[in-house]
mmCIF file of C-alpha atoms in Angstrom:
data_model
loop_
_atom_site.group_PDB
_atom_site.id
_atom_site.type_symbol
_atom_site.label_atom_id
_atom_site.label_comp_id
_atom_site.label_asym_id
_atom_site.label_seq_id
_atom_site.Cartn_x
_atom_site.Cartn_y
_atom_site.Cartn_z
ATOM 1 C CA MET A 1 0.000 0.000 0.000
ATOM 2 C CA LYS A 2 2.804 2.407 0.912
ATOM 3 C CA LYS A 3 4.507 1.728 -2.457
ATOM 4 C CA LEU A 4 1.254 2.457 -4.332
ATOM 5 C CA LEU A 5 0.726 5.703 -2.414
ATOM 6 C CA THR A 6 4.318 6.830 -3.123
ATOM 7 C CA SER A 7 3.905 6.045 -6.842
ATOM 8 C CA LEU A 8 0.622 7.962 -6.944
ATOM 9 C CA VAL A 9 2.223 11.035 -5.311
ATOM 10 C CA ILE A 10 5.109 10.953 -7.825
ATOM 11 C CA VAL A 11 2.754 10.673 -10.825
ATOM 12 C CA LEU A 12 0.473 13.451 -9.576
ATOM 13 C CA SER A 13 3.475 15.688 -8.862
ATOM 14 C CA ALA A 14 4.878 15.164 -12.365
ATOM 15 C CA VAL A 15 1.503 16.002 -13.919
ATOM 16 C CA GLY A 16 1.252 19.106 -11.748
ATOM 17 C CA PHE A 17 4.503 20.569 -13.037
ATOM 18 C CA ALA A 18 3.917 20.039 -16.756
ATOM 19 C CA HIS A 19 2.580 22.602 -19.220
ATOM 20 C CA GLN A 20 0.087 21.356 -21.784
ATOM 21 C CA PRO A 21 2.109 20.959 -25.037
ATOM 22 C CA PHE A 22 0.653 22.035 -28.392
ATOM 23 C CA TRP A 23 2.027 22.361 -31.939
ATOM 24 C CA ASN A 24 1.340 25.376 -34.154
ATOM 25 C CA PRO A 25 1.706 24.176 -37.776
ATOM 26 C CA GLY A 26 1.824 27.792 -38.967
ATOM 27 C CA SER A 27 -0.078 31.008 -38.416
ATOM 28 C CA PRO A 28 1.509 33.552 -40.796
ATOM 29 C CA THR A 29 -1.187 36.261 -40.681
ATOM 30 C CA LEU A 30 -3.523 37.948 -38.228
ATOM 31 C CA GLN A 31 -6.471 36.272 -39.988
ATOM 32 C CA GLN A 32 -4.820 32.826 -39.586
ATOM 33 C CA ALA A 33 -3.796 33.339 -35.947
ATOM 34 C CA TYR A 34 -3.419 30.227 -33.799
ATOM 35 C CA ARG A 35 -6.233 30.362 -31.236
ATOM 36 C CA VAL A 36 -5.011 29.817 -27.678
ATOM 37 C CA LEU A 37 -7.908 28.277 -25.768
ATOM 38 C CA GLU A 38 -8.191 28.395 -21.989
ATOM 39 C CA PRO A 39 -5.528 31.078 -21.445
ATOM 40 C CA THR A 40 -5.770 30.539 -17.670
ATOM 41 C CA VAL A 41 -4.212 27.069 -18.110
ATOM 42 C CA SER A 42 -0.430 26.614 -18.285
ATOM 43 C CA LYS A 43 0.727 25.525 -21.753
ATOM 44 C CA VAL A 44 3.533 25.632 -24.286
ATOM 45 C CA VAL A 45 2.999 26.043 -27.996
ATOM 46 C CA THR A 46 5.891 25.070 -30.258
ATOM 47 C CA GLY A 47 6.267 26.461 -33.771
ATOM 48 C CA GLN A 48 8.831 26.942 -36.496
ATOM 49 C CA LEU A 49 9.675 30.118 -38.405
ATOM 50 C CA GLY A 50 11.848 30.839 -41.402
ATOM 51 C CA ALA A 51 13.916 34.012 -41.582
ATOM 52 C CA GLY A 52 11.604 37.035 -41.798
ATOM 53 C CA GLN A 53 8.467 35.055 -40.922
ATOM 54 C CA LEU A 54 5.819 35.772 -38.285
ATOM 55 C CA GLY A 55 3.683 33.540 -36.070
ATOM 56 C CA PHE A 56 0.365 35.009 -34.880
ATOM 57 C CA TYR A 57 -1.583 33.907 -31.775
ATOM 58 C CA ILE A 58 -5.011 35.093 -30.664
ATOM 59 C CA PHE A 59 -6.276 35.245 -27.079
ATOM 60 C CA GLU A 60 -9.726 36.150 -25.734
ATOM 61 C CA LEU A 61 -9.030 37.558 -22.267
ATOM 62 C CA ALA A 62 -11.144 38.721 -19.359
ATOM 63 C CA ALA A 63 -10.592 42.163 -17.840
ATOM 64 C CA GLY A 64 -7.749 42.102 -15.333
ATOM 65 C CA PHE A 65 -6.143 38.973 -16.801
ATOM 66 C CA VAL A 66 -2.369 38.879 -16.254
ATOM 67 C CA LEU A 67 -0.658 37.586 -19.375
ATOM 68 C CA ASP A 68 2.447 35.682 -18.230
ATOM 69 C CA LEU A 69 4.246 34.542 -21.361
ATOM 70 C CA GLY A 70 7.851 33.682 -22.203
ATOM 71 C CA LEU A 71 9.670 32.939 -25.455
ATOM 72 C CA LEU A 72 12.218 30.140 -25.816
ATOM 73 C CA VAL A 73 14.259 28.841 -28.758
ATOM 74 C CA GLY A 74 16.015 25.507 -29.078
ATOM 75 C CA ALA A 75 19.659 25.667 -27.945
ATOM 76 C CA ALA A 76 20.680 23.897 -31.176
ATOM 77 C CA CYS A 77 19.247 26.788 -33.237
ATOM 78 C CA PRO A 78 21.710 29.375 -34.609
ATOM 79 C CA ALA A 79 22.827 31.986 -32.070
ATOM 80 C CA ALA A 80 21.494 34.674 -34.439
ATOM 81 C CA TYR A 81 17.964 33.282 -33.995
ATOM 82 C CA GLN A 82 16.565 35.677 -31.392
ATOM 83 C CA PRO A 83 12.879 36.278 -32.170
ATOM 84 C CA ARG A 84 10.899 39.172 -30.743
ATOM 85 C CA ILE A 85 7.400 39.124 -29.244
ATOM 86 C CA TRP A 86 4.749 41.698 -30.121
ATOM 87 C CA LEU A 87 1.726 42.222 -27.868
ATOM 88 C CA VAL A 88 -1.213 43.703 -29.790
ATOM 89 C CA GLY A 89 -4.545 44.701 -28.299
ATOM 90 C CA PRO A 90 -6.816 47.326 -26.776
ATOM 91 C CA GLY A 91 -5.023 49.708 -24.441
ATOM 92 C CA VAL A 92 -1.540 48.456 -25.388
ATOM 93 C CA GLN A 93 0.864 51.403 -25.527
ATOM 94 C CA GLY A 94 3.298 51.136 -28.444
ATOM 95 C CA ASN A 95 7.034 51.559 -28.241
ATOM 96 C CA GLN A 96 7.815 50.761 -31.921
ATOM 97 C CA ARG A 97 5.944 50.335 -35.177
ATOM 98 C CA PRO A 98 5.250 46.641 -35.918
ATOM 99 C CA PRO A 99 6.282 45.061 -39.254
ATOM 100 C CA PHE A 100 2.647 44.012 -39.864
ATOM 101 C CA ALA A 101 -0.716 45.777 -40.084
ATOM 102 C CA ILE A 102 -2.834 45.955 -36.932
ATOM 103 C CA PRO A 103 -6.583 46.561 -36.713
ATOM 104 C CA GLU A 104 -7.828 50.086 -36.021
ATOM 105 C CA GLY A 105 -7.998 50.950 -32.338
ATOM 106 C CA LEU A 106 -5.347 48.461 -31.194
ATOM 107 C CA GLY A 107 -1.860 49.256 -29.973
ATOM 108 C CA ALA A 108 1.335 47.198 -30.236
ATOM 109 C CA ARG A 109 4.424 46.863 -28.062
ATOM 110 C CA VAL A 110 7.548 44.802 -28.706
ATOM 111 C CA PHE A 111 9.455 42.712 -26.160
ATOM 112 C CA GLU A 112 12.972 41.653 -27.112
ATOM 113 C CA GLY A 113 16.376 40.627 -25.821
ATOM 114 C CA GLY A 114 17.291 39.125 -22.478
ATOM 115 C CA TRP A 115 18.518 35.853 -24.022
ATOM 116 C CA ARG A 116 20.089 33.364 -21.607
ATOM 117 C CA ASP A 117 20.659 29.604 -21.386
ATOM 118 C CA TYR A 118 17.774 27.551 -20.027
ATOM 119 C CA ARG A 119 17.610 23.926 -18.928
ATOM 120 C CA GLY A 120 14.513 22.521 -17.337
ATOM 121 C CA HIS A 121 11.340 20.513 -17.970
ATOM 122 C CA GLY A 122 13.295 18.363 -20.464
ATOM 123 C CA LEU A 123 14.367 21.363 -22.555
ATOM 124 C CA VAL A 124 17.795 22.539 -23.615
ATOM 125 C CA ALA A 125 17.080 26.055 -24.802
ATOM 126 C CA ARG A 126 17.701 29.766 -24.701
ATOM 127 C CA LYS A 127 15.069 31.842 -22.935
ATOM 128 C CA GLY A 128 14.388 35.330 -24.211
ATOM 129 C CA PRO A 129 11.791 38.047 -23.816
ATOM 130 C CA GLU A 130 8.979 37.732 -21.316
ATOM 131 C CA VAL A 131 5.604 39.452 -21.121
ATOM 132 C CA GLN A 132 3.893 40.003 -17.778
ATOM 133 C CA GLU A 133 1.037 42.429 -18.302
ATOM 134 C CA ARG A 134 -2.337 42.994 -16.630
ATOM 135 C CA LEU A 135 -4.720 43.565 -19.538
ATOM 136 C CA SER A 136 -8.046 45.345 -19.811
ATOM 137 C CA GLY A 137 -9.816 42.442 -21.511
ATOM 138 C CA GLY A 138 -10.898 41.660 -25.052
ATOM 139 C CA THR A 139 -9.110 40.222 -28.069
ATOM 140 C CA TYR A 140 -5.309 40.268 -27.934
ATOM 141 C CA TYR A 141 -2.644 38.974 -30.278
ATOM 142 C CA VAL A 142 0.866 37.777 -29.557
ATOM 143 C CA VAL A 143 3.123 37.817 -32.599
ATOM 144 C CA VAL A 144 6.491 36.045 -32.776
ATOM 145 C CA GLU A 145 8.835 37.739 -35.250
ATOM 146 C CA ALA A 146 11.746 35.540 -36.438
ATOM 147 C CA GLY A 147 14.127 38.273 -37.580
ATOM 148 C CA ASN A 148 17.026 37.332 -39.875
ATOM 149 C CA ALA A 149 17.411 33.683 -38.819
ATOM 150 C CA ALA A 150 15.225 30.573 -38.719
ATOM 151 C CA GLY A 151 14.413 27.928 -36.148
ATOM 152 C CA TYR A 152 12.013 26.435 -33.653
ATOM 153 C CA TYR A 153 10.473 28.507 -30.884
ATOM 154 C CA MET A 154 8.122 27.967 -28.016
ATOM 155 C CA ILE A 155 5.779 30.322 -26.228
ATOM 156 C CA SER A 156 5.255 29.338 -22.611
ATOM 157 C CA LEU A 157 2.054 30.502 -20.965
ATOM 158 C CA GLY A 158 1.828 30.532 -17.172
ATOM 159 C CA GLY A 159 -1.364 29.461 -15.469
ATOM 160 C CA LEU A 160 -3.094 26.604 -13.714
ATOM 161 C CA GLU A 161 -1.370 23.228 -14.094
ATOM 162 C CA VAL A 162 -3.932 20.940 -15.744
ATOM 163 C CA PRO A 163 -3.109 17.724 -17.646
ATOM 164 C CA GLY A 164 -3.675 17.914 -21.386
ATOM 165 C CA GLY A 165 -2.100 18.937 -24.642
ATOM 166 C CA THR A 166 -1.915 16.997 -27.898
ATOM 167 C CA PRO A 167 0.234 14.188 -29.320
ATOM 168 C CA GLU A 168 1.485 16.661 -31.967
ATOM 169 C CA GLY A 169 2.525 19.037 -29.183
ATOM 170 C CA ARG A 170 4.451 16.317 -27.355
ATOM 171 C CA ALA A 171 6.186 15.233 -30.606
ATOM 172 C CA ALA A 172 7.211 18.847 -31.291
ATOM 173 C CA LEU A 173 9.249 18.992 -28.064
ATOM 174 C CA GLY A 174 11.919 16.697 -29.569
ATOM 175 C CA ARG A 175 12.125 18.798 -32.752
ATOM 176 C CA PHE A 176 12.408 21.928 -30.606
ATOM 177 C CA ASN A 177 15.434 20.564 -28.718
ATOM 178 C CA ARG A 178 17.173 19.582 -31.995
ATOM 179 C CA CYS A 179 16.006 22.755 -33.799
ATOM 180 C CA GLY A 180 14.943 20.590 -36.719
#
C-alpha cells in the first residue's frame, strides 16, 4: 500500500509541473492566428519560423487577466535566432511600429532581448523576452517575429497546471530541442 501511495504522489506531482504541449503548424497572418484556448491554463505552444516570418496567436481575455508569457528557442538553433514578441490589443501602448498591419484601435508593443541559457522541464534552450502584463480584456494577439534567422520557438504561458495537450505538441518537443 505504501509503495502504491508513493507512486501515486510521484505521478500526480509530475503532472502538476507540466505545461500542456501544443504544436502550431503555422499562423503567418492575423487572420490565420493560432487560437489559444483556456488562457488561464499553463501551456507551451511550439512552432517553427523561417527568416523574416511571423507567427500570430489570438487570445480572448477577461478584464484584469495577467498575461504571463515567455519565449524560448532551441539551444541547437543558430545563435542569431533571437525572435521578438509583439503584444497587440486594446489599451496596449506602443514603443515601436510593428512590421505588420494591426486593426484600427489596437496598440502594439515589442518585447525583445534578455537571451540566456535555459535547462529545465526536459528542454535545452535559450530563454528570451517575457511578457507580464495585466490587460483590460478583449481580443489580444501575440506575434512572434523571427528576424534574420530561422528555427524552432516555443511560447510558454503561465497558469493553472492541468493535464492535457496533444500528441502533436508532445512530438514537437523533440524537434524543438534539436532545432529541426
